[in-house]
Short mmCIF file of C-alpha atoms and ligand atoms in Angstrom, two decimals:
data_model
loop_
_atom_site.label_atom_id
_atom_site.label_comp_id
_atom_site.label_asym_id
_atom_site.label_seq_id
_atom_site.Cartn_x
_atom_site.Cartn_y
_atom_site.Cartn_z
CA MET A 132 18.43 -30.69 1.46
CA PRO A 133 14.91 -32.22 1.63
CA ARG A 134 14.24 -33.36 -2.04
CA ILE A 135 11.02 -32.68 -3.81
CA LEU A 136 9.58 -35.20 -6.20
CA VAL A 137 7.27 -33.47 -8.73
CA GLY A 138 4.77 -35.18 -11.19
CA SER A 139 2.07 -34.29 -12.96
CA VAL A 140 -1.59 -36.20 -13.42
CA TYR A 141 -3.25 -36.93 -15.93
CA PHE A 142 -1.83 -40.67 -17.87
CA GLN A 143 -2.11 -40.26 -21.02
CA HIS A 144 -2.18 -43.98 -21.35
CA LEU A 145 -4.73 -44.07 -18.93
CA ASP A 146 -7.10 -42.19 -21.14
CA PRO A 147 -7.93 -43.84 -24.44
CA ALA A 148 -8.78 -41.28 -27.91
CA ARG A 149 -6.05 -38.98 -26.82
CA TRP A 150 -3.84 -42.02 -25.89
CA ALA A 151 -4.97 -42.98 -29.52
CA GLU A 152 -4.43 -40.24 -30.79
CA ARG A 153 -0.60 -39.49 -29.73
CA GLN A 154 0.13 -36.34 -29.15
CA PRO A 155 1.78 -36.11 -25.87
CA PHE A 156 2.20 -32.04 -24.61
CA PRO A 157 4.94 -32.07 -21.58
CA PRO A 158 2.73 -30.88 -18.59
CA LEU A 159 3.70 -26.72 -18.87
CA GLY A 160 1.95 -26.41 -15.91
CA THR A 161 3.94 -28.02 -13.01
CA LEU A 162 7.54 -27.04 -14.98
CA TYR A 163 6.72 -24.01 -13.69
CA ALA A 164 5.98 -25.59 -10.28
CA ALA A 165 9.43 -27.76 -10.97
CA GLY A 166 10.93 -24.16 -12.32
CA THR A 167 9.75 -22.32 -8.96
CA LEU A 168 10.72 -24.98 -6.16
CA GLN A 169 14.24 -25.26 -7.96
CA ALA A 170 14.40 -21.77 -8.01
CA GLY A 171 13.75 -21.37 -4.50
CA GLY A 172 16.83 -23.49 -3.55
CA HIS A 173 15.02 -27.37 -3.61
CA ASP A 174 16.63 -30.46 -4.72
CA VAL A 175 13.60 -31.07 -7.58
CA HIS A 176 13.00 -34.43 -9.66
CA PHE A 177 10.33 -35.06 -12.23
CA PHE A 178 7.88 -37.75 -13.49
CA ASP A 179 5.30 -36.75 -16.00
CA ALA A 180 2.31 -39.32 -16.44
CA MET A 181 1.58 -38.01 -20.00
CA ILE A 182 3.96 -40.49 -20.96
CA ALA A 183 4.44 -43.23 -18.13
CA GLY A 184 3.06 -46.19 -18.85
CA ALA A 185 1.91 -46.74 -15.14
CA VAL A 186 0.62 -45.59 -11.96
CA THR A 187 3.23 -47.82 -10.65
CA ASP A 188 6.14 -46.17 -12.76
CA TRP A 189 5.55 -43.00 -10.73
CA ASN A 190 6.42 -45.47 -7.01
CA ALA A 191 9.25 -46.84 -8.96
CA ARG A 192 10.46 -43.51 -9.06
CA VAL A 193 9.13 -42.24 -5.02
CA ALA A 194 11.82 -45.84 -4.56
CA ALA A 195 14.64 -43.62 -6.47
CA VAL A 196 13.61 -40.24 -5.88
CA ARG A 197 13.01 -41.23 -1.59
CA PRO A 198 11.61 -37.46 -1.31
CA ASP A 199 10.59 -35.71 1.70
CA ILE A 200 7.94 -33.92 -0.15
CA ALA A 201 5.95 -35.45 -3.42
CA VAL A 202 3.79 -32.21 -4.84
CA LEU A 203 0.87 -33.16 -7.37
CA TYR A 204 0.37 -30.53 -9.20
CA ASP A 205 -1.61 -30.87 -12.65
CA ASP A 206 -0.84 -29.18 -15.61
CA ASN A 207 -3.95 -26.58 -14.94
CA PHE A 208 -3.16 -25.14 -18.43
CA ASN A 209 -4.07 -27.77 -20.32
CA TYR A 210 -7.86 -28.04 -21.04
CA LEU A 211 -7.57 -32.44 -20.55
CA SER A 212 -6.87 -30.92 -16.46
CA LYS A 213 -10.37 -28.37 -16.68
CA MET A 214 -12.23 -32.34 -16.53
CA CYS A 215 -13.01 -34.16 -13.68
CA LEU A 216 -11.84 -37.47 -15.16
CA ALA A 217 -12.73 -40.89 -12.52
CA ALA A 218 -9.35 -42.24 -14.03
CA MET A 219 -6.79 -39.55 -12.83
CA ARG A 220 -8.84 -38.79 -9.47
CA ALA A 221 -7.84 -42.58 -8.89
CA ALA A 222 -4.45 -42.52 -10.05
CA ALA A 223 -3.99 -39.41 -7.57
CA LEU A 224 -5.27 -41.38 -5.28
CA ASP A 225 -2.83 -44.07 -5.59
CA MET A 226 -0.21 -41.71 -6.17
CA ILE A 227 -0.64 -39.83 -2.65
CA ALA A 228 -0.52 -43.77 -0.71
CA ALA A 229 2.66 -44.77 -2.69
CA ALA A 230 4.46 -41.22 -1.80
CA ARG A 231 3.15 -41.44 1.37
CA ALA A 232 4.13 -45.14 1.88
CA ALA A 233 7.83 -43.89 0.64
CA GLY A 234 7.50 -41.52 3.91
CA ALA A 235 6.93 -38.20 1.54
CA ARG A 236 4.66 -35.39 2.83
CA VAL A 237 2.21 -34.98 -0.33
CA ALA A 238 0.28 -31.76 -1.69
CA ILE A 239 -1.77 -31.52 -4.54
CA CYS A 240 -2.73 -29.14 -6.61
CA SER A 241 -6.05 -29.93 -8.85
CA ALA A 242 -8.79 -28.55 -10.67
CA ASP A 243 -10.64 -31.91 -8.29
CA ALA A 244 -8.43 -31.08 -5.28
CA ALA A 245 -9.61 -28.10 -4.21
CA ASP A 246 -13.32 -28.86 -5.71
CA HIS A 247 -12.48 -31.88 -3.21
CA PRO A 248 -10.70 -31.48 -0.99
CA ASP A 249 -11.87 -33.63 1.98
CA LEU A 250 -10.72 -36.46 -0.41
CA TYR A 251 -7.56 -36.12 -1.03
CA LEU A 252 -6.60 -35.06 2.27
CA ASP A 253 -8.14 -38.47 3.72
CA ALA A 254 -6.34 -39.89 1.12
CA GLY A 255 -2.96 -38.29 2.57
CA ALA A 256 -2.48 -35.59 1.43
CA GLY A 257 -1.30 -32.78 3.93
CA ALA A 258 -2.38 -30.15 2.05
CA VAL A 259 -5.03 -29.03 -1.56
CA ILE A 260 -3.53 -25.77 -3.82
CA VAL A 261 -6.28 -24.13 -4.51
CA GLY A 262 -6.04 -21.30 -7.15
CA GLU A 263 -2.77 -20.54 -8.92
CA GLY A 264 -0.42 -22.37 -6.88
CA GLU A 265 3.62 -21.41 -8.31
CA ALA A 266 3.18 -18.66 -4.78
CA THR A 267 1.58 -21.45 -2.33
CA LEU A 268 3.51 -24.05 -3.23
CA ALA A 269 7.38 -21.88 -2.49
CA GLU A 270 5.18 -20.98 0.80
CA LEU A 271 4.35 -24.47 1.69
CA ALA A 272 8.42 -25.41 0.71
CA ALA A 273 10.10 -23.44 2.61
CA ALA A 274 7.39 -24.14 5.16
CA TRP A 275 7.75 -28.03 5.75
CA ARG A 276 11.76 -27.65 5.27
CA ALA A 277 11.51 -26.26 7.99
CA GLY A 278 9.63 -28.84 10.03
CA GLY A 279 5.92 -26.07 10.00
CA GLU A 280 3.03 -27.77 10.77
CA ASP A 281 1.20 -24.81 10.85
CA LEU A 282 -0.12 -23.57 7.34
CA SER A 283 -2.86 -21.21 8.34
CA ALA A 284 -0.39 -18.63 7.56
CA ILE A 285 -0.22 -19.19 3.52
CA ARG A 286 -2.43 -18.80 1.79
CA GLY A 287 -4.60 -20.39 -0.96
CA LEU A 288 -4.33 -24.05 0.74
CA ALA A 289 -6.76 -26.31 2.38
CA TRP A 290 -5.34 -28.17 5.18
CA ARG A 291 -5.93 -30.18 8.08
CA SER A 292 -5.78 -29.31 11.44
CA ALA A 293 -6.16 -30.64 14.32
CA GLY A 294 -8.79 -33.29 11.70
CA ILE A 295 -10.56 -29.58 10.75
CA THR A 296 -9.98 -29.44 7.63
CA VAL A 297 -9.22 -25.33 6.81
CA ARG A 298 -9.18 -23.74 3.83
CA THR A 299 -7.04 -20.31 4.18
CA PRO A 300 -7.99 -16.91 2.54
CA ARG A 301 -7.32 -16.91 -1.72
CA ARG A 302 -3.96 -16.07 -2.75
CA GLU A 303 -4.35 -13.32 -5.45
CA VAL A 304 -3.26 -13.88 -8.76
CA LEU A 305 -0.40 -12.79 -10.61
CA ARG A 306 -0.24 -10.47 -12.22
CA ASP A 307 3.29 -10.14 -14.09
CA LEU A 308 4.09 -13.24 -15.16
CA ASP A 309 7.29 -12.20 -16.92
CA ALA A 310 8.92 -12.55 -13.06
CA LEU A 311 7.68 -16.13 -12.86
CA PRO A 312 10.57 -18.47 -13.52
CA PRO A 313 10.41 -20.25 -15.89
CA PRO A 314 8.85 -23.67 -16.83
CA ALA A 315 11.78 -26.46 -15.64
CA TRP A 316 12.08 -27.30 -19.84
CA GLU A 317 15.42 -29.02 -18.08
CA LEU A 318 13.38 -32.06 -16.70
CA VAL A 319 11.41 -33.14 -19.56
CA ASP A 320 12.87 -36.22 -21.94
CA MET A 321 12.97 -34.64 -25.23
CA ALA A 322 14.26 -38.18 -27.06
CA ALA A 323 11.34 -39.58 -26.11
CA TYR A 324 8.31 -36.59 -26.98
CA ARG A 325 10.31 -36.61 -30.77
CA GLN A 326 10.47 -40.11 -30.89
CA ILE A 327 6.75 -40.58 -30.33
CA TRP A 328 5.43 -37.12 -32.67
CA ARG A 329 7.93 -38.32 -35.15
CA ARG A 330 7.39 -41.54 -35.27
CA HIS A 331 3.12 -41.02 -34.91
CA HIS A 332 2.82 -37.65 -36.81
CA GLY A 333 6.19 -37.11 -39.10
CA VAL A 334 6.59 -33.17 -36.92
CA PHE A 335 7.93 -32.67 -32.71
CA ALA A 336 5.72 -30.03 -31.33
CA LEU A 337 6.04 -28.87 -28.29
CA ASN A 338 3.86 -26.19 -26.05
CA LEU A 339 3.80 -22.72 -24.25
CA VAL A 340 1.35 -20.11 -22.71
CA THR A 341 1.42 -16.84 -23.29
CA SER A 342 -1.07 -15.25 -20.87
CA ARG A 343 -3.39 -16.22 -17.61
CA GLY A 344 -7.69 -16.39 -17.44
CA CYS A 345 -9.66 -15.24 -19.78
CA PRO A 346 -13.08 -12.61 -18.76
CA TYR A 347 -15.05 -13.08 -21.05
CA SER A 348 -18.19 -15.38 -19.38
CA CYS A 349 -18.85 -18.54 -21.12
CA ASN A 350 -21.79 -19.32 -18.31
CA TRP A 351 -20.72 -22.93 -18.38
CA CYS A 352 -16.94 -21.98 -18.38
CA ALA A 353 -15.10 -22.99 -14.93
CA LYS A 354 -12.82 -20.66 -13.90
CA PRO A 355 -11.96 -22.43 -10.45
CA ILE A 356 -8.02 -19.95 -10.28
CA TRP A 357 -7.78 -17.31 -12.43
CA GLY A 358 -11.44 -16.52 -11.85
CA GLN A 359 -12.59 -13.20 -14.31
CA GLY A 360 -8.55 -12.03 -14.28
CA TYR A 361 -6.75 -11.91 -17.06
CA ALA A 362 -2.41 -11.05 -17.17
CA VAL A 363 -0.13 -12.39 -20.70
CA ARG A 364 3.30 -12.18 -20.48
CA GLY A 365 5.03 -9.83 -22.76
CA ALA A 366 5.40 -9.87 -26.41
CA ARG A 367 9.06 -9.93 -26.66
CA ALA A 368 10.23 -12.27 -23.48
CA VAL A 369 7.76 -15.24 -25.15
CA ALA A 370 9.60 -14.81 -28.19
CA GLU A 371 12.20 -15.17 -26.91
CA GLU A 372 11.57 -18.24 -24.15
CA LEU A 373 10.10 -19.46 -27.51
CA ALA A 374 14.33 -19.29 -29.15
CA ARG A 375 15.65 -21.08 -25.55
CA LEU A 376 12.84 -24.03 -26.20
CA VAL A 377 14.27 -24.37 -29.83
CA ARG A 378 18.04 -23.77 -28.63
CA LEU A 379 17.05 -26.74 -27.04
CA ALA A 380 14.41 -29.37 -27.55
CA ALA A 381 14.31 -27.86 -31.75
CA PRO A 382 10.00 -28.70 -32.14
CA ASP A 383 8.54 -27.78 -35.75
CA TYR A 384 5.08 -26.70 -34.18
CA ILE A 385 4.06 -25.34 -30.90
CA TRP A 386 0.93 -25.33 -29.31
CA PHE A 387 0.10 -21.76 -27.69
CA MET A 388 -2.29 -23.64 -24.84
CA ASP A 389 -3.34 -20.12 -24.15
CA ASP A 390 -8.40 -20.10 -23.32
CA ILE A 391 -8.24 -17.18 -25.61
CA MET A 392 -4.33 -15.55 -27.03
CA GLY A 393 -4.25 -12.33 -28.09
CA LEU A 394 -6.46 -10.19 -26.27
CA LYS A 395 -4.49 -7.34 -25.89
CA PRO A 396 -4.75 -5.04 -28.28
CA ARG A 397 -1.56 -5.76 -30.67
CA TRP A 398 0.04 -8.30 -28.86
CA TRP A 399 -0.22 -10.51 -31.69
CA ARG A 400 1.76 -7.55 -33.92
CA ASP A 401 4.14 -7.11 -31.37
CA PHE A 402 5.57 -11.17 -30.84
CA ALA A 403 5.43 -11.01 -34.64
CA ALA A 404 7.86 -8.28 -35.11
CA ALA A 405 9.65 -10.61 -32.28
CA VAL A 406 9.34 -13.39 -33.55
CA GLU A 407 10.57 -12.21 -37.17
CA GLU A 408 13.75 -10.54 -35.54
CA LEU A 409 14.65 -13.64 -33.35
CA GLY A 410 14.20 -15.69 -36.93
CA VAL A 411 12.76 -17.89 -35.26
CA LYS A 412 9.28 -18.16 -36.35
CA VAL A 413 7.76 -21.84 -35.89
CA PRO A 414 4.41 -22.71 -37.23
CA PHE A 415 1.79 -23.06 -33.72
CA LYS A 416 -0.88 -23.75 -33.02
CA CYS A 417 -3.13 -21.75 -30.55
CA LEU A 418 -7.46 -20.45 -29.27
CA SER A 419 -9.35 -17.89 -29.77
CA ARG A 420 -12.52 -16.23 -29.75
CA ALA A 421 -13.46 -14.56 -33.12
CA ASP A 422 -14.30 -10.58 -32.06
CA LEU A 423 -10.70 -11.14 -31.81
CA VAL A 424 -9.87 -11.98 -34.52
CA LEU A 425 -11.09 -10.02 -36.22
CA ARG A 426 -10.19 -6.65 -34.90
CA ASP A 427 -8.33 -4.41 -37.83
CA GLY A 428 -4.76 -6.37 -38.68
CA ALA A 429 -4.66 -9.37 -36.47
CA VAL A 430 -5.48 -12.23 -39.02
CA GLU A 431 -2.28 -10.83 -41.48
CA ASP A 432 -0.09 -10.30 -37.94
CA LEU A 433 -0.99 -14.34 -36.84
CA LYS A 434 0.02 -15.31 -39.77
CA ARG A 435 3.52 -12.71 -40.15
CA ALA A 436 4.68 -15.04 -36.43
CA GLY A 437 4.18 -18.79 -38.15
CA CYS A 438 0.29 -19.63 -37.65
CA ASP A 439 -1.16 -22.18 -38.65
CA ILE A 440 -4.51 -22.79 -37.13
CA VAL A 441 -6.36 -20.83 -34.89
CA TRP A 442 -9.14 -22.80 -33.22
CA LEU A 443 -12.31 -21.33 -31.77
CA GLY A 444 -14.77 -21.55 -29.42
CA ALA A 445 -17.68 -22.04 -31.97
CA GLU A 446 -20.05 -23.78 -29.09
CA SER A 447 -23.37 -23.58 -31.83
CA GLY A 448 -25.50 -22.58 -34.84
CA SER A 449 -27.63 -21.23 -33.13
CA GLN A 450 -27.90 -17.50 -31.91
CA ALA A 451 -30.18 -18.41 -29.25
CA ILE A 452 -28.49 -20.47 -27.50
CA LEU A 453 -25.06 -18.37 -28.65
CA ASP A 454 -26.18 -15.95 -26.10
CA ALA A 455 -28.11 -18.67 -23.60
CA MET A 456 -24.30 -19.44 -22.63
CA ASP A 457 -23.27 -15.98 -22.49
CA LYS A 458 -21.26 -16.99 -25.06
CA ASP A 459 -20.89 -12.50 -26.48
CA LEU A 460 -20.53 -13.58 -30.25
CA THR A 461 -22.81 -13.47 -33.17
CA THR A 462 -22.68 -16.56 -35.59
CA GLY A 463 -22.40 -14.59 -38.21
CA GLU A 464 -18.58 -13.29 -36.15
CA ILE A 465 -17.33 -16.78 -36.69
CA ALA A 466 -18.27 -17.48 -40.06
CA GLU A 467 -16.44 -13.89 -41.04
CA ALA A 468 -13.57 -15.18 -38.96
CA THR A 469 -13.56 -18.43 -40.68
CA ALA A 470 -13.54 -17.41 -43.81
CA ARG A 471 -11.04 -13.88 -42.46
CA LEU A 472 -8.73 -16.60 -41.89
CA ARG A 473 -9.23 -19.67 -43.62
CA ALA A 474 -7.97 -16.65 -47.17
CA ALA A 475 -4.86 -15.12 -45.56
CA GLY A 476 -4.24 -19.74 -45.71
CA ILE A 477 -4.40 -19.84 -42.00
CA ARG A 478 -6.38 -23.18 -40.99
CA VAL A 479 -9.84 -22.99 -38.91
CA GLY A 480 -11.47 -25.27 -35.80
CA HIS A 481 -14.02 -25.91 -34.28
CA PHE A 482 -14.79 -26.83 -31.31
CA LEU A 483 -19.35 -27.44 -30.91
CA GLN A 484 -20.96 -28.37 -27.74
CA PHE A 485 -24.30 -29.85 -28.05
CA GLY A 486 -26.66 -30.63 -25.18
CA TYR A 487 -27.24 -27.38 -23.98
CA PRO A 488 -30.54 -26.61 -22.43
CA GLY A 489 -33.17 -25.01 -24.30
CA GLU A 490 -31.62 -26.64 -28.05
CA GLY A 491 -33.51 -29.25 -30.05
CA MET A 492 -33.62 -30.23 -33.40
CA GLY A 493 -34.55 -26.56 -35.06
CA GLU A 494 -31.06 -25.08 -33.54
CA ILE A 495 -28.39 -29.05 -34.04
CA ALA A 496 -29.78 -28.30 -37.87
CA GLU A 497 -28.17 -24.80 -37.61
CA THR A 498 -25.59 -25.65 -35.90
CA LEU A 499 -24.30 -28.42 -39.63
CA ALA A 500 -26.49 -25.44 -41.48
CA LEU A 501 -23.50 -23.16 -40.03
CA LEU A 502 -20.19 -26.30 -40.21
CA ARG A 503 -21.19 -26.44 -44.14
CA ALA A 504 -21.27 -23.24 -44.90
CA THR A 505 -17.63 -22.05 -43.29
CA ARG A 506 -16.40 -25.43 -43.47
CA PRO A 507 -13.11 -25.39 -40.63
CA ASP A 508 -10.87 -27.77 -41.55
CA GLU A 509 -10.66 -29.19 -38.23
CA LEU A 510 -13.22 -30.07 -35.39
CA GLY A 511 -13.96 -30.76 -32.00
CA ILE A 512 -17.67 -31.79 -30.93
CA SER A 513 -17.90 -32.55 -27.48
CA VAL A 514 -21.41 -31.67 -24.74
CA SER A 515 -22.61 -29.86 -22.25
CA TYR A 516 -20.09 -30.51 -19.09
CA PRO A 517 -21.45 -28.58 -16.02
CA LEU A 518 -18.38 -27.64 -14.67
CA PRO A 519 -18.09 -26.79 -10.17
CA GLY A 520 -18.95 -23.21 -10.30
CA THR A 521 -20.11 -22.01 -13.17
CA VAL A 522 -23.33 -20.87 -13.85
CA PHE A 523 -24.10 -23.97 -15.50
CA HIS A 524 -23.12 -26.26 -13.54
CA ASP A 525 -25.94 -24.42 -11.02
CA ARG A 526 -29.21 -23.68 -13.55
CA VAL A 527 -29.02 -27.79 -14.18
CA GLN A 528 -27.55 -28.73 -10.73
CA SER A 529 -31.13 -30.42 -10.12
CA GLN A 530 -31.42 -32.29 -13.33
CA LEU A 531 -28.07 -33.93 -12.08
CA ARG A 532 -27.17 -37.06 -12.82
CA GLU A 533 -25.57 -40.20 -10.31
CA LYS A 534 -22.68 -39.99 -12.27
CA ARG A 535 -20.72 -36.99 -11.87
CA HIS A 536 -18.05 -37.12 -14.10
CA TRP A 537 -16.44 -38.48 -17.15
CA ASP A 538 -14.41 -41.59 -16.77
CA VAL A 539 -12.10 -40.71 -20.03
CA SER A 540 -12.14 -37.56 -22.27
CA SER A 541 -13.87 -38.56 -25.04
CA ASP A 542 -17.33 -40.23 -22.42
CA MET A 543 -19.25 -37.44 -23.78
CA ALA A 544 -21.99 -39.30 -21.20
CA MET A 545 -24.43 -36.26 -20.34
CA LEU A 546 -23.50 -36.14 -17.30
CA TYR A 547 -27.01 -33.16 -16.41
CA ARG A 548 -30.63 -34.55 -17.84
CA GLY A 549 -30.57 -33.32 -21.15
CA PRO A 550 -32.92 -32.93 -24.41
CA TYR A 551 -31.82 -35.89 -25.25
CA THR A 552 -29.53 -38.85 -23.70
CA THR A 553 -26.20 -39.64 -23.26
CA ALA A 554 -27.10 -42.20 -26.71
CA PHE A 555 -28.74 -39.91 -29.07
CA TYR A 556 -25.01 -37.35 -28.90
CA ARG A 557 -22.56 -40.06 -28.85
CA HIS A 558 -23.75 -40.79 -32.35
CA LEU A 559 -24.97 -36.80 -33.13
CA HIS A 560 -21.17 -36.85 -32.80
CA ALA A 561 -20.17 -39.70 -34.75
CA TYR A 562 -23.00 -38.60 -36.94
CA VAL A 563 -20.81 -35.31 -37.33
CA HIS A 564 -17.41 -36.04 -37.90
CA ARG A 565 -18.95 -37.62 -40.91
CA ASP A 566 -20.77 -35.70 -42.84
CA PHE A 567 -17.56 -32.82 -42.53
CA ARG A 568 -15.41 -35.87 -43.05
CA LEU A 569 -17.71 -36.51 -46.34
CA ARG A 570 -17.37 -32.37 -47.05
CA ARG A 571 -13.85 -32.77 -46.93
CA ALA A 572 -13.03 -35.66 -49.02
CA VAL A 573 -15.86 -34.41 -51.68
CA ALA A 574 -13.80 -31.00 -51.86
CA GLN A 575 -10.46 -33.31 -51.75
CA LEU A 576 -12.38 -35.18 -54.82
CA ARG A 577 -13.20 -32.10 -56.46
CA ASP A 578 -8.65 -30.90 -56.01
CA ALA A 579 -8.92 -34.62 -58.03
CA LEU A 580 -10.92 -33.27 -61.21
CA MET A 581 -9.56 -29.82 -60.57
CA GLY A 582 -5.76 -31.53 -60.96
CA ARG A 583 -4.80 -30.86 -57.71
CA GLY A 584 -3.89 -33.32 -54.95
CA ASN A 585 -1.98 -37.31 -54.82
CA ALA A 586 -3.43 -39.20 -56.75
CA GLY A 587 -3.92 -41.35 -53.03
CA GLY A 588 -6.13 -38.73 -51.66
CA HIS A 589 -8.83 -39.03 -54.34
CA LEU A 590 -9.48 -42.70 -53.97
CA ARG A 591 -9.31 -42.94 -50.06
CA ALA A 592 -11.67 -39.80 -50.55
CA LEU A 593 -12.95 -41.28 -52.91
CA ALA A 594 -13.58 -44.89 -51.01
CA PHE A 595 -14.95 -42.70 -48.58
CA ILE A 596 -17.36 -41.08 -50.27
CA ALA A 597 -18.87 -44.34 -50.87
CA TYR A 598 -19.13 -46.23 -47.55
CA CYS A 599 -20.40 -42.29 -46.78
CA GLY A 600 -23.33 -43.18 -49.07
CA VAL A 601 -24.46 -45.92 -47.39
CA ALA A 602 -23.83 -45.18 -44.01
CA ILE A 603 -24.68 -41.33 -43.42
CA PRO A 604 -28.57 -41.98 -44.42
CA LEU A 605 -28.47 -45.25 -41.99
CA SER A 606 -26.89 -42.86 -39.42
CA TRP A 607 -29.13 -40.09 -39.77
CA VAL A 608 -32.86 -42.82 -39.27
CA ARG A 609 -30.49 -43.95 -36.73
CA LEU A 610 -30.10 -40.10 -34.72
CA HIS A 611 -33.91 -39.69 -34.82
CA LEU A 612 -35.11 -42.88 -33.52
CA LEU A 613 -32.46 -42.09 -30.76
CA ARG A 614 -34.03 -39.35 -30.08
CA LEU A 615 -37.19 -40.52 -29.51
CA MET A 616 -35.56 -42.70 -26.15
CA PRO A 617 -37.18 -42.11 -23.19
CA HIS A 618 -34.93 -40.09 -20.37
CA PRO A 619 -33.70 -42.44 -17.75
CA ALA A 620 -34.86 -41.25 -14.06
CA VAL A 621 -32.91 -38.15 -12.73
CA GLY A 622 -29.81 -39.56 -10.94
CA GLY A 623 -29.54 -42.51 -12.69
CA THR A 624 -25.45 -43.27 -14.24
CA GLY A 625 -26.50 -41.07 -17.41
CA ALA A 626 -24.77 -43.41 -19.18
CA SER A 627 -27.77 -44.75 -20.73
S1 LIG B 768 -13.69 -16.96 -24.58
FE1 LIG B 768 -12.98 -18.80 -23.96
S2 LIG B 768 -12.14 -18.86 -22.38
FE2 LIG B 768 -12.97 -17.76 -21.88
S3 LIG B 768 -15.31 -18.63 -20.65
FE3 LIG B 768 -15.55 -17.70 -22.56
S4 LIG B 768 -14.68 -20.40 -22.83
FE4 LIG B 768 -14.01 -19.68 -21.42
#
């Protein structure tokens, strides 16, 4: 039986900001791929880039396993895989070279490989899987196992025939997600994950997914795999998988990695009921939309199911910018959803995005005002990133710079000629975070004066407020100076 080595390609240690957070999650998409191959009767081995020390660890794994087939499979559920990061691309190309040098046939499934198959085929990959990968991978592995050279009958591939890159027709996405073989959880080094999480956070978190895709049309959001399609697992099936995971690894916390959770009406209600019946209520975080949270009973169902925090794609406090993004949300919905969740004791995170075309200082001020009015518990900030295949990418194509990718996920470089320069947005990112943390510190201090909280926390809050009293005005002045910086010529690196 041929040996297949399945590896993820996101190395957290190559992404300094994420490495500093020490919040690794097993590559769930890769585990689904491994589970599918196991169900097909293959001898499957696993390499986990998320917790690997270096690309050389892959080389060592290749030497140990001596695979007939190496599959590099990105975790398409992790938002980090949506950006093509230069460091991860270089690592993937090195992994392909190492596997080829050891005599393995190589397949890769990643957003970057789907966008740029020739880059990966030139590096030695025998096939690039384009779109949803499990069914395509199963057919490819069976074909290679049988010694097949002609891949033209397998949908969802880019491969070389007589030196010419050929793309086979796209494969339909799966509708019945509950029919998929489960992720190969037993291949994960749970002890390593548990140790990292417990040491740095005191809890051990794992990840699950309840759906694939999203039918909304935010015009900067890339959907290379599922398009506008949406498929959801049964609430009971998800609760049962959660129960299995609890028996296997006893996580204290779950991240539901869906792009949007709870789209199907009453899904959260059914999930809460199943969780209660099975006795597996584990605190979780998820991403959703404000309008879904505002549906009748949604907040109560989330609470019953064990929700700790909902991250909302707030993006902007400017209705004009939300409309320009085709976000199909109002700032009022974002504010109300935030308030309702917090009133129910569920924390709220806001994702914000700066630098969308048309956003000037007035719109930035509106975003700051929304942030101050709604007071989310957590904040994630990025700048508009032109992902290939999006309406936004097409709109700014003529303004794209030479630098087309971020080096790491915290890069924040403007890849197109945005309203202001990269230096402005990097400083805005720091300014908004500082302003946000200042307001949180003030709230903590207010708690202290009212006799709530612990003394150490109060002292830290006081020290931070004193620091911000100086730092924030200076930061504001610097921001306005950076606003006046001229743009480098279009075609420059985008790093200034
Ligand atoms: S709701 Fe979220 S996942 Fe869906 S299109 Fe908008 S940004 Fe993308």
